[in-house]
PDB file of N, CA and C in Angstrom:
ATOM      1  N   UNK A 154      13.266 -15.857 -13.359  1.00  0.00           N
ATOM      2  CA  UNK A 154      12.141 -15.748 -12.407  1.00  0.00           C
ATOM      3  C   UNK A 154      11.658 -17.204 -12.053  1.00  0.00           C
ATOM      4  N   UNK A 155      11.399 -17.453 -10.764  1.00  0.00           N
ATOM      5  CA  UNK A 155      11.078 -18.769 -10.292  1.00  0.00           C
ATOM      6  C   UNK A 155       9.563 -19.010 -10.414  1.00  0.00           C
ATOM      7  N   UNK A 156       9.125 -20.189 -10.538  1.00  0.00           N
ATOM      8  CA  UNK A 156       7.733 -20.569 -10.679  1.00  0.00           C
ATOM      9  C   UNK A 156       7.163 -20.919  -9.345  1.00  0.00           C
ATOM     10  N   UNK A 157       5.955 -20.488  -9.022  1.00  0.00           N
ATOM     11  CA  UNK A 157       5.304 -20.927  -7.808  1.00  0.00           C
ATOM     12  C   UNK A 157       4.009 -21.578  -8.135  1.00  0.00           C
ATOM     13  N   UNK A 158       3.419 -22.259  -7.225  1.00  0.00           N
ATOM     14  CA  UNK A 158       2.086 -22.945  -7.469  1.00  0.00           C
ATOM     15  C   UNK A 158       1.070 -21.968  -7.016  1.00  0.00           C
ATOM     16  N   UNK A 159      -0.177 -22.339  -7.475  1.00  0.00           N
ATOM     17  CA  UNK A 159      -1.372 -21.536  -7.040  1.00  0.00           C
ATOM     18  C   UNK A 159      -1.627 -21.574  -5.582  1.00  0.00           C
ATOM     19  N   UNK A 160      -1.230 -22.703  -4.974  1.00  0.00           N
ATOM     20  CA  UNK A 160      -1.265 -22.845  -3.502  1.00  0.00           C
ATOM     21  C   UNK A 160      -0.349 -21.822  -2.819  1.00  0.00           C
ATOM     22  N   UNK A 161       0.890 -21.645  -3.453  1.00  0.00           N
ATOM     23  CA  UNK A 161       1.857 -20.636  -2.912  1.00  0.00           C
ATOM     24  C   UNK A 161       1.261 -19.240  -3.027  1.00  0.00           C
ATOM     25  N   UNK A 162       0.590 -18.961  -4.171  1.00  0.00           N
ATOM     26  CA  UNK A 162      -0.017 -17.594  -4.405  1.00  0.00           C
ATOM     27  C   UNK A 162      -1.159 -17.357  -3.409  1.00  0.00           C
ATOM     28  N   UNK A 163      -1.971 -18.395  -2.997  1.00  0.00           N
ATOM     29  CA  UNK A 163      -3.083 -18.129  -2.152  1.00  0.00           C
ATOM     30  C   UNK A 163      -2.634 -17.901  -0.762  1.00  0.00           C
ATOM     31  N   UNK A 164      -1.336 -18.081  -0.418  1.00  0.00           N
ATOM     32  CA  UNK A 164      -0.800 -17.638   0.925  1.00  0.00           C
ATOM     33  C   UNK A 164      -0.623 -16.242   1.015  1.00  0.00           C
ATOM     34  N   UNK A 165      -0.571 -15.518  -0.070  1.00  0.00           N
ATOM     35  CA  UNK A 165      -0.381 -14.038  -0.047  1.00  0.00           C
ATOM     36  C   UNK A 165      -1.793 -13.363   0.092  1.00  0.00           C
ATOM     37  N   UNK A 166      -1.982 -12.682   1.111  1.00  0.00           N
ATOM     38  CA  UNK A 166      -3.233 -11.925   1.374  1.00  0.00           C
ATOM     39  C   UNK A 166      -3.113 -10.542   0.711  1.00  0.00           C
ATOM     40  N   UNK A 167      -3.945 -10.326  -0.379  1.00  0.00           N
ATOM     41  CA  UNK A 167      -3.965  -9.097  -1.011  1.00  0.00           C
ATOM     42  C   UNK A 167      -5.453  -8.546  -0.915  1.00  0.00           C
ATOM     43  N   UNK A 168      -5.560  -7.347  -0.458  1.00  0.00           N
ATOM     44  CA  UNK A 168      -6.867  -6.776  -0.127  1.00  0.00           C
ATOM     45  C   UNK A 168      -6.916  -5.332  -0.733  1.00  0.00           C
ATOM     46  N   UNK A 169      -8.246  -4.962  -1.027  1.00  0.00           N
ATOM     47  CA  UNK A 169      -8.421  -3.569  -1.310  1.00  0.00           C
ATOM     48  C   UNK A 169      -8.431  -2.654  -0.094  1.00  0.00           C
ATOM     49  N   UNK A 170      -8.066  -1.495  -0.169  1.00  0.00           N
ATOM     50  CA  UNK A 170      -8.114  -0.578   1.020  1.00  0.00           C
ATOM     51  C   UNK A 170      -8.394   0.877   0.557  1.00  0.00           C
ATOM     52  N   UNK A 171      -8.820   1.687   1.497  1.00  0.00           N
ATOM     53  CA  UNK A 171      -8.990   3.053   1.203  1.00  0.00           C
ATOM     54  C   UNK A 171      -8.129   3.942   1.998  1.00  0.00           C
ATOM     55  N   UNK A 172      -7.334   4.786   1.426  1.00  0.00           N
ATOM     56  CA  UNK A 172      -6.483   5.644   2.201  1.00  0.00           C
ATOM     57  C   UNK A 172      -7.250   6.660   2.865  1.00  0.00           C
ATOM     58  N   UNK A 173      -7.089   6.776   4.175  1.00  0.00           N
ATOM     59  CA  UNK A 173      -7.957   7.709   4.989  1.00  0.00           C
ATOM     60  C   UNK A 173      -7.112   8.848   5.586  1.00  0.00           C
ATOM     61  N   UNK A 174      -5.746   8.630   5.656  1.00  0.00           N
ATOM     62  CA  UNK A 174      -5.026   9.636   6.183  1.00  0.00           C
ATOM     63  C   UNK A 174      -3.561   9.621   5.582  1.00  0.00           C
ATOM     64  N   UNK A 175      -3.000  10.799   5.232  1.00  0.00           N
ATOM     65  CA  UNK A 175      -1.691  10.788   4.657  1.00  0.00           C
ATOM     66  C   UNK A 175      -0.807  11.897   5.375  1.00  0.00           C
ATOM     67  N   UNK A 176       0.455  11.548   5.700  1.00  0.00           N
ATOM     68  CA  UNK A 176       1.289  12.515   6.379  1.00  0.00           C
ATOM     69  C   UNK A 176       2.667  12.494   5.633  1.00  0.00           C
ATOM     70  N   UNK A 177       3.454  13.594   5.631  1.00  0.00           N
ATOM     71  CA  UNK A 177       4.856  13.553   5.186  1.00  0.00           C
ATOM     72  C   UNK A 177       5.580  12.673   6.144  1.00  0.00           C
ATOM     73  N   UNK A 178       6.786  12.093   5.678  1.00  0.00           N
ATOM     74  CA  UNK A 178       7.582  11.099   6.447  1.00  0.00           C
ATOM     75  C   UNK A 178       9.035  11.672   6.257  1.00  0.00           C
ATOM     76  N   UNK A 179       9.375  12.823   6.998  1.00  0.00           N
ATOM     77  CA  UNK A 179      10.725  13.361   6.904  1.00  0.00           C
ATOM     78  C   UNK A 179      11.835  12.439   7.396  1.00  0.00           C
ATOM     79  N   UNK A 180      11.562  11.452   8.228  1.00  0.00           N
ATOM     80  CA  UNK A 180      12.553  10.650   8.764  1.00  0.00           C
ATOM     81  C   UNK A 180      12.881   9.502   7.826  1.00  0.00           C
ATOM     82  N   UNK A 181      12.134   9.220   6.792  1.00  0.00           N
ATOM     83  CA  UNK A 181      12.414   8.185   5.907  1.00  0.00           C
ATOM     84  C   UNK A 181      13.698   8.561   5.156  1.00  0.00           C
ATOM     85  N   UNK A 182      14.533   7.461   4.731  1.00  0.00           N
ATOM     86  CA  UNK A 182      15.703   7.744   3.991  1.00  0.00           C
ATOM     87  C   UNK A 182      15.431   8.371   2.548  1.00  0.00           C
ATOM     88  N   UNK A 183      14.404   7.718   1.984  1.00  0.00           N
ATOM     89  CA  UNK A 183      13.924   8.140   0.637  1.00  0.00           C
ATOM     90  C   UNK A 183      12.670   8.917   0.795  1.00  0.00           C
ATOM     91  N   UNK A 184      12.344   9.884   0.007  1.00  0.00           N
ATOM     92  CA  UNK A 184      11.061  10.600   0.164  1.00  0.00           C
ATOM     93  C   UNK A 184       9.849   9.641   0.130  1.00  0.00           C
ATOM     94  N   UNK A 185       9.094   9.814   1.241  1.00  0.00           N
ATOM     95  CA  UNK A 185       7.869   8.890   1.384  1.00  0.00           C
ATOM     96  C   UNK A 185       6.717   9.574   2.132  1.00  0.00           C
ATOM     97  N   UNK A 186       5.621   8.937   2.105  1.00  0.00           N
ATOM     98  CA  UNK A 186       4.434   9.419   2.911  1.00  0.00           C
ATOM     99  C   UNK A 186       4.148   8.296   3.875  1.00  0.00           C
ATOM    100  N   UNK A 187       3.558   8.637   5.054  1.00  0.00           N
ATOM    101  CA  UNK A 187       2.974   7.747   6.004  1.00  0.00           C
ATOM    102  C   UNK A 187       1.570   7.663   5.591  1.00  0.00           C
ATOM    103  N   UNK A 188       1.020   6.458   5.420  1.00  0.00           N
ATOM    104  CA  UNK A 188      -0.391   6.174   4.979  1.00  0.00           C
ATOM    105  C   UNK A 188      -1.107   5.381   5.989  1.00  0.00           C
ATOM    106  N   UNK A 189      -2.344   5.765   6.383  1.00  0.00           N
ATOM    107  CA  UNK A 189      -3.317   5.038   7.194  1.00  0.00           C
ATOM    108  C   UNK A 189      -4.436   4.547   6.108  1.00  0.00           C
ATOM    109  N   UNK A 190      -4.627   3.292   6.110  1.00  0.00           N
ATOM    110  CA  UNK A 190      -5.448   2.700   5.158  1.00  0.00           C
ATOM    111  C   UNK A 190      -6.614   1.807   5.846  1.00  0.00           C
ATOM    112  N   UNK A 191      -7.819   2.109   5.461  1.00  0.00           N
ATOM    113  CA  UNK A 191      -8.962   1.361   5.975  1.00  0.00           C
ATOM    114  C   UNK A 191      -9.152   0.055   5.135  1.00  0.00           C
ATOM    115  N   UNK A 192      -9.039  -1.033   5.736  1.00  0.00           N
ATOM    116  CA  UNK A 192      -9.264  -2.395   5.154  1.00  0.00           C
ATOM    117  C   UNK A 192     -10.566  -3.009   5.606  1.00  0.00           C
ATOM    118  N   UNK A 193     -11.567  -2.279   5.957  1.00  0.00           N
ATOM    119  CA  UNK A 193     -12.855  -2.763   6.324  1.00  0.00           C
ATOM    120  C   UNK A 193     -12.707  -3.628   7.606  1.00  0.00           C
ATOM    121  N   UNK A 194     -13.220  -4.973   7.489  1.00  0.00           N
ATOM    122  CA  UNK A 194     -13.122  -5.753   8.680  1.00  0.00           C
ATOM    123  C   UNK A 194     -11.761  -6.004   9.202  1.00  0.00           C
ATOM    124  N   UNK A 195     -10.709  -5.918   8.297  1.00  0.00           N
ATOM    125  CA  UNK A 195      -9.257  -6.049   8.802  1.00  0.00           C
ATOM    126  C   UNK A 195      -8.802  -4.943   9.612  1.00  0.00           C
ATOM    127  N   UNK A 196      -9.480  -3.766   9.592  1.00  0.00           N
ATOM    128  CA  UNK A 196      -9.127  -2.697  10.413  1.00  0.00           C
ATOM    129  C   UNK A 196      -8.337  -1.632   9.577  1.00  0.00           C
ATOM    130  N   UNK A 197      -7.787  -0.650  10.324  1.00  0.00           N
ATOM    131  CA  UNK A 197      -6.899   0.342   9.712  1.00  0.00           C
ATOM    132  C   UNK A 197      -5.546  -0.053   9.928  1.00  0.00           C
ATOM    133  N   UNK A 198      -4.732  -0.052   8.898  1.00  0.00           N
ATOM    134  CA  UNK A 198      -3.316  -0.478   8.749  1.00  0.00           C
ATOM    135  C   UNK A 198      -2.433   0.692   8.371  1.00  0.00           C
ATOM    136  N   UNK A 199      -1.217   0.775   8.695  1.00  0.00           N
ATOM    137  CA  UNK A 199      -0.224   1.803   8.324  1.00  0.00           C
ATOM    138  C   UNK A 199       0.723   1.210   7.319  1.00  0.00           C
ATOM    139  N   UNK A 200       1.215   2.167   6.465  1.00  0.00           N
ATOM    140  CA  UNK A 200       2.150   1.880   5.409  1.00  0.00           C
ATOM    141  C   UNK A 200       2.998   2.998   5.126  1.00  0.00           C
ATOM    142  N   UNK A 201       4.327   2.759   4.853  1.00  0.00           N
ATOM    143  CA  UNK A 201       5.196   3.842   4.300  1.00  0.00           C
ATOM    144  C   UNK A 201       5.218   3.633   2.867  1.00  0.00           C
ATOM    145  N   UNK A 202       5.082   4.740   2.050  1.00  0.00           N
ATOM    146  CA  UNK A 202       5.033   4.525   0.563  1.00  0.00           C
ATOM    147  C   UNK A 202       5.958   5.501  -0.064  1.00  0.00           C
ATOM    148  N   UNK A 203       6.785   5.108  -0.889  1.00  0.00           N
ATOM    149  CA  UNK A 203       7.728   6.109  -1.702  1.00  0.00           C
ATOM    150  C   UNK A 203       6.980   6.486  -2.954  1.00  0.00           C
ATOM    151  N   UNK A 204       6.007   7.314  -2.820  1.00  0.00           N
ATOM    152  CA  UNK A 204       5.164   7.737  -3.928  1.00  0.00           C
ATOM    153  C   UNK A 204       5.017   9.232  -4.091  1.00  0.00           C
ATOM    154  N   UNK A 205       6.018  10.012  -3.437  1.00  0.00           N
ATOM    155  CA  UNK A 205       5.851  11.466  -3.316  1.00  0.00           C
ATOM    156  C   UNK A 205       6.050  12.107  -4.747  1.00  0.00           C
ATOM    157  N   UNK A 206       6.790  11.497  -5.684  1.00  0.00           N
ATOM    158  CA  UNK A 206       7.056  12.142  -6.950  1.00  0.00           C
ATOM    159  C   UNK A 206       5.835  12.146  -7.826  1.00  0.00           C
ATOM    160  N   UNK A 207       4.985  11.290  -7.688  1.00  0.00           N
ATOM    161  CA  UNK A 207       3.799  11.086  -8.552  1.00  0.00           C
ATOM    162  C   UNK A 207       2.564  11.532  -7.950  1.00  0.00           C
ATOM    163  N   UNK A 208       2.375  11.528  -6.683  1.00  0.00           N
ATOM    164  CA  UNK A 208       1.176  11.778  -5.911  1.00  0.00           C
ATOM    165  C   UNK A 208       1.327  12.874  -4.827  1.00  0.00           C
ATOM    166  N   UNK A 209       0.343  13.709  -4.765  1.00  0.00           N
ATOM    167  CA  UNK A 209       0.245  14.679  -3.663  1.00  0.00           C
ATOM    168  C   UNK A 209      -0.529  14.025  -2.523  1.00  0.00           C
ATOM    169  N   UNK A 210      -0.488  14.566  -1.359  1.00  0.00           N
ATOM    170  CA  UNK A 210      -1.301  14.093  -0.183  1.00  0.00           C
ATOM    171  C   UNK A 210      -2.777  14.165  -0.508  1.00  0.00           C
ATOM    172  N   UNK A 211      -3.064  15.266  -1.126  1.00  0.00           N
ATOM    173  CA  UNK A 211      -4.531  15.456  -1.524  1.00  0.00           C
ATOM    174  C   UNK A 211      -5.003  14.336  -2.601  1.00  0.00           C
ATOM    175  N   UNK A 212      -4.042  14.040  -3.524  1.00  0.00           N
ATOM    176  CA  UNK A 212      -4.484  12.989  -4.457  1.00  0.00           C
ATOM    177  C   UNK A 212      -4.696  11.588  -3.801  1.00  0.00           C
ATOM    178  N   UNK A 213      -4.021  11.382  -2.739  1.00  0.00           N
ATOM    179  CA  UNK A 213      -4.061  10.072  -2.163  1.00  0.00           C
ATOM    180  C   UNK A 213      -5.323   9.856  -1.220  1.00  0.00           C
ATOM    181  N   UNK A 214      -5.778  10.930  -0.494  1.00  0.00           N
ATOM    182  CA  UNK A 214      -6.858  10.748   0.407  1.00  0.00           C
ATOM    183  C   UNK A 214      -8.124  10.239  -0.343  1.00  0.00           C
ATOM    184  N   UNK A 215      -8.752   9.218   0.327  1.00  0.00           N
ATOM    185  CA  UNK A 215      -9.893   8.540  -0.244  1.00  0.00           C
ATOM    186  C   UNK A 215      -9.636   7.711  -1.438  1.00  0.00           C
ATOM    187  N   UNK A 216      -8.468   7.444  -1.841  1.00  0.00           N
ATOM    188  CA  UNK A 216      -8.050   6.608  -2.980  1.00  0.00           C
ATOM    189  C   UNK A 216      -8.129   5.122  -2.638  1.00  0.00           C
ATOM    190  N   UNK A 217      -8.781   4.337  -3.522  1.00  0.00           N
ATOM    191  CA  UNK A 217      -8.676   2.900  -3.371  1.00  0.00           C
ATOM    192  C   UNK A 217      -7.323   2.412  -3.791  1.00  0.00           C
ATOM    193  N   UNK A 218      -6.783   1.582  -2.997  1.00  0.00           N
ATOM    194  CA  UNK A 218      -5.483   0.844  -3.468  1.00  0.00           C
ATOM    195  C   UNK A 218      -5.581  -0.605  -3.192  1.00  0.00           C
ATOM    196  N   UNK A 219      -4.471  -1.284  -3.571  1.00  0.00           N
ATOM    197  CA  UNK A 219      -4.458  -2.748  -3.418  1.00  0.00           C
ATOM    198  C   UNK A 219      -2.991  -2.972  -2.640  1.00  0.00           C
ATOM    199  N   UNK A 220      -3.166  -3.880  -1.586  1.00  0.00           N
ATOM    200  CA  UNK A 220      -1.952  -3.998  -0.742  1.00  0.00           C
ATOM    201  C   UNK A 220      -1.904  -5.465  -0.244  1.00  0.00           C
ATOM    202  N   UNK A 221      -0.600  -5.946  -0.009  1.00  0.00           N
ATOM    203  CA  UNK A 221      -0.375  -7.185   0.712  1.00  0.00           C
ATOM    204  C   UNK A 221      -0.626  -6.928   2.120  1.00  0.00           C
ATOM    205  N   UNK A 222      -1.365  -7.747   2.862  1.00  0.00           N
ATOM    206  CA  UNK A 222      -1.803  -7.460   4.205  1.00  0.00           C
ATOM    207  C   UNK A 222      -1.200  -8.451   5.185  1.00  0.00           C
ATOM    208  N   UNK A 223      -0.405  -9.576   4.696  1.00  0.00           N
ATOM    209  CA  UNK A 223       0.043 -10.555   5.698  1.00  0.00           C
ATOM    210  C   UNK A 223       1.572 -10.661   5.623  1.00  0.00           C
ATOM    211  N   UNK A 224       2.308  -9.656   5.208  1.00  0.00           N
ATOM    212  CA  UNK A 224       3.742  -9.642   5.392  1.00  0.00           C
ATOM    213  C   UNK A 224       3.981  -9.198   6.833  1.00  0.00           C
ATOM    214  N   UNK A 225       5.074  -9.566   7.445  1.00  0.00           N
ATOM    215  CA  UNK A 225       5.381  -9.104   8.757  1.00  0.00           C
ATOM    216  C   UNK A 225       5.628  -7.553   8.719  1.00  0.00           C
ATOM    217  N   UNK A 226       5.249  -6.822   9.810  1.00  0.00           N
ATOM    218  CA  UNK A 226       5.495  -5.437   9.854  1.00  0.00           C
ATOM    219  C   UNK A 226       6.916  -5.050   9.705  1.00  0.00           C
ATOM    220  N   UNK A 227       7.348  -3.938   9.204  1.00  0.00           N
ATOM    221  CA  UNK A 227       8.543  -3.440   9.084  1.00  0.00           C
ATOM    222  C   UNK A 227       8.775  -2.116   9.807  1.00  0.00           C
ATOM    223  N   UNK A 228       9.814  -1.934  10.495  1.00  0.00           N
ATOM    224  CA  UNK A 228      10.165  -0.779  11.195  1.00  0.00           C
ATOM    225  C   UNK A 228      10.913   0.192  10.233  1.00  0.00           C
ATOM    226  N   UNK A 229      10.351   1.327   9.929  1.00  0.00           N
ATOM    227  CA  UNK A 229      11.042   2.210   8.958  1.00  0.00           C
ATOM    228  C   UNK A 229      11.138   3.613   9.763  1.00  0.00           C
ATOM    229  N   UNK A 230      12.372   3.831  10.250  1.00  0.00           N
ATOM    230  CA  UNK A 230      12.631   5.029  11.128  1.00  0.00           C
ATOM    231  C   UNK A 230      11.768   4.778  12.424  1.00  0.00           C
ATOM    232  N   UNK A 231      10.928   5.781  12.662  1.00  0.00           N
ATOM    233  CA  UNK A 231      10.111   5.791  13.884  1.00  0.00           C
ATOM    234  C   UNK A 231       8.697   5.245  13.502  1.00  0.00           C
ATOM    235  N   UNK A 232       8.457   4.564  12.375  1.00  0.00           N
ATOM    236  CA  UNK A 232       7.096   4.287  11.961  1.00  0.00           C
ATOM    237  C   UNK A 232       7.108   2.795  11.549  1.00  0.00           C
ATOM    238  N   UNK A 233       6.035   2.144  12.051  1.00  0.00           N
ATOM    239  CA  UNK A 233       5.806   0.697  11.846  1.00  0.00           C
ATOM    240  C   UNK A 233       4.873   0.543  10.679  1.00  0.00           C
ATOM    241  N   UNK A 234       5.481   0.065   9.519  1.00  0.00           N
ATOM    242  CA  UNK A 234       4.701  -0.154   8.248  1.00  0.00           C
ATOM    243  C   UNK A 234       4.143  -1.620   8.314  1.00  0.00           C
ATOM    244  N   UNK A 235       2.731  -1.717   8.282  1.00  0.00           N
ATOM    245  CA  UNK A 235       2.086  -3.004   8.435  1.00  0.00           C
ATOM    246  C   UNK A 235       1.655  -3.772   7.173  1.00  0.00           C
ATOM    247  N   UNK A 236       1.574  -2.946   6.158  1.00  0.00           N
ATOM    248  CA  UNK A 236       1.213  -3.504   4.838  1.00  0.00           C
ATOM    249  C   UNK A 236       1.973  -2.994   3.719  1.00  0.00           C
ATOM    250  N   UNK A 237       2.024  -3.702   2.632  1.00  0.00           N
ATOM    251  CA  UNK A 237       2.750  -3.279   1.403  1.00  0.00           C
ATOM    252  C   UNK A 237       1.788  -2.878   0.286  1.00  0.00           C
ATOM    253  N   UNK A 238       1.827  -1.605   0.084  1.00  0.00           N
ATOM    254  CA  UNK A 238       0.922  -0.927  -1.074  1.00  0.00           C
ATOM    255  C   UNK A 238       1.622  -1.315  -2.332  1.00  0.00           C
ATOM    256  N   UNK A 239       0.741  -1.861  -3.319  1.00  0.00           N
ATOM    257  CA  UNK A 239       1.300  -2.362  -4.533  1.00  0.00           C
ATOM    258  C   UNK A 239       1.239  -1.361  -5.638  1.00  0.00           C
ATOM    259  N   UNK A 240       2.311  -1.253  -6.445  1.00  0.00           N
ATOM    260  CA  UNK A 240       2.327  -0.348  -7.566  1.00  0.00           C
ATOM    261  C   UNK A 240       3.287  -0.883  -8.645  1.00  0.00           C
ATOM    262  N   UNK A 241       3.250  -0.165  -9.762  1.00  0.00           N
ATOM    263  CA  UNK A 241       4.057  -0.490 -10.916  1.00  0.00           C
ATOM    264  C   UNK A 241       5.308   0.417 -10.769  1.00  0.00           C
ATOM    265  N   UNK A 242       6.526  -0.113 -10.808  1.00  0.00           N
ATOM    266  CA  UNK A 242       7.796   0.604 -10.761  1.00  0.00           C
ATOM    267  C   UNK A 242       8.227   0.891 -12.208  1.00  0.00           C
ATOM    268  N   UNK A 243       8.220   2.092 -12.504  1.00  0.00           N
ATOM    269  CA  UNK A 243       8.601   2.618 -13.837  1.00  0.00           C
ATOM    270  C   UNK A 243      10.167   2.699 -13.972  1.00  0.00           C
ATOM    271  N   UNK A 244      10.568   2.844 -15.222  1.00  0.00           N
ATOM    272  CA  UNK A 244      12.048   2.861 -15.489  1.00  0.00           C
ATOM    273  C   UNK A 244      12.792   3.943 -14.615  1.00  0.00           C
ATOM    274  N   UNK A 245      12.098   5.081 -14.385  1.00  0.00           N
ATOM    275  CA  UNK A 245      12.744   6.165 -13.646  1.00  0.00           C
ATOM    276  C   UNK A 245      12.537   5.938 -12.087  1.00  0.00           C
ATOM    277  N   UNK A 246      12.086   4.713 -11.671  1.00  0.00           N
ATOM    278  CA  UNK A 246      11.883   4.376 -10.261  1.00  0.00           C
ATOM    279  C   UNK A 246      10.600   5.026  -9.656  1.00  0.00           C
ATOM    280  N   UNK A 247       9.852   5.779 -10.436  1.00  0.00           N
ATOM    281  CA  UNK A 247       8.571   6.321  -9.931  1.00  0.00           C
ATOM    282  C   UNK A 247       7.530   5.181  -9.798  1.00  0.00           C
ATOM    283  N   UNK A 248       6.681   5.191  -8.875  1.00  0.00           N
ATOM    284  CA  UNK A 248       5.660   4.185  -8.614  1.00  0.00           C
ATOM    285  C   UNK A 248       4.303   4.680  -9.100  1.00  0.00           C
ATOM    286  N   UNK A 249       3.511   3.849  -9.827  1.00  0.00           N
ATOM    287  CA  UNK A 249       2.150   4.103 -10.147  1.00  0.00           C
ATOM    288  C   UNK A 249       1.345   3.132  -9.314  1.00  0.00           C
ATOM    289  N   UNK A 250       0.465   3.631  -8.536  1.00  0.00           N
ATOM    290  CA  UNK A 250      -0.361   2.709  -7.732  1.00  0.00           C
ATOM    291  C   UNK A 250      -1.306   1.836  -8.427  1.00  0.00           C
ATOM    292  N   UNK A 251      -1.457   0.558  -7.946  1.00  0.00           N
ATOM    293  CA  UNK A 251      -2.460  -0.327  -8.457  1.00  0.00           C
ATOM    294  C   UNK A 251      -3.780   0.011  -7.817  1.00  0.00           C
ATOM    295  N   UNK A 252      -4.941  -0.058  -8.514  1.00  0.00           N
ATOM    296  CA  UNK A 252      -6.152   0.122  -7.951  1.00  0.00           C
ATOM    297  C   UNK A 252      -7.305  -0.509  -8.720  1.00  0.00           C
ATOM    298  N   UNK A 253      -8.421  -0.809  -8.034  1.00  0.00           N
ATOM    299  CA  UNK A 253      -9.455  -1.373  -8.820  1.00  0.00           C
ATOM    300  C   UNK A 253     -10.012  -0.420  -9.841  1.00  0.00           C
ATOM    301  N   UNK A 254     -10.625  -0.804 -10.955  1.00  0.00           N
ATOM    302  CA  UNK A 254     -11.053   0.046 -11.929  1.00  0.00           C
ATOM    303  C   UNK A 254     -12.459   0.487 -11.599  1.00  0.00           C
ATOM    304  N   UNK A 255     -13.129  -0.147 -10.564  1.00  0.00           N
ATOM    305  CA  UNK A 255     -14.412   0.244 -10.161  1.00  0.00           C
ATOM    306  C   UNK A 255     -14.384   0.327  -8.597  1.00  0.00           C
ATOM    307  N   UNK A 256     -15.342   1.108  -8.014  1.00  0.00           N
ATOM    308  CA  UNK A 256     -15.433   1.232  -6.653  1.00  0.00           C
ATOM    309  C   UNK A 256     -15.844  -0.047  -6.030  1.00  0.00           C
ATOM    310  N   UNK A 257     -15.131  -0.501  -5.021  1.00  0.00           N
ATOM    311  CA  UNK A 257     -15.383  -1.763  -4.279  1.00  0.00           C
ATOM    312  C   UNK A 257     -15.187  -1.457  -2.775  1.00  0.00           C
ATOM    313  N   UNK A 258     -15.754  -2.229  -1.952  1.00  0.00           N
ATOM    314  CA  UNK A 258     -15.635  -2.043  -0.505  1.00  0.00           C
ATOM    315  C   UNK A 258     -14.097  -2.238  -0.093  1.00  0.00           C
ATOM    316  N   UNK A 259     -13.676  -1.606   0.931  1.00  0.00           N
ATOM    317  CA  UNK A 259     -12.397  -1.846   1.556  1.00  0.00           C
ATOM    318  C   UNK A 259     -12.369  -3.274   2.179  1.00  0.00           C
ATOM    319  N   UNK A 260     -11.220  -4.014   2.007  1.00  0.00           N
ATOM    320  CA  UNK A 260     -11.067  -5.239   2.674  1.00  0.00           C
ATOM    321  C   UNK A 260     -11.352  -6.363   1.727  1.00  0.00           C
ATOM    322  N   UNK A 261     -11.774  -6.166   0.511  1.00  0.00           N
ATOM    323  CA  UNK A 261     -12.088  -7.264  -0.338  1.00  0.00           C
ATOM    324  C   UNK A 261     -10.762  -7.950  -0.853  1.00  0.00           C
ATOM    325  N   UNK A 262     -10.865  -9.271  -0.876  1.00  0.00           N
ATOM    326  CA  UNK A 262      -9.718 -10.108  -1.257  1.00  0.00           C
ATOM    327  C   UNK A 262      -9.402 -10.030  -2.691  1.00  0.00           C
ATOM    328  N   UNK A 263      -8.153  -9.970  -3.076  1.00  0.00           N
ATOM    329  CA  UNK A 263      -7.725 -10.078  -4.482  1.00  0.00           C
ATOM    330  C   UNK A 263      -7.257 -11.416  -4.817  1.00  0.00           C
ATOM    331  N   UNK A 264      -7.674 -11.934  -5.816  1.00  0.00           N
ATOM    332  CA  UNK A 264      -7.186 -13.335  -6.345  1.00  0.00           C
ATOM    333  C   UNK A 264      -6.777 -13.227  -7.808  1.00  0.00           C
TER     334      UNK A 264
END
């Protein structure tokens, strides 16, 4: 693993968001959901997330998450994913979402 400076880390914009809409994503190569996430003043951003094994659509609605918001968008099939939702990848490749342990407003910066 390479070492970075704190200045490098500060370039990564990580914010809290609240999932406001979830749809199945049948055109994705691996099972995934389409997410619409409210980031407060940053607006609503879209993301594709491979989290179908651990989460139902109902589990995800209104959930607070943490995401990188300044990566370039990626085209995934017919969907433009604008942010990277962060999670812990387990040995079986399932993902457990990262989230604040208290309710915080969407759009707050993570440091």
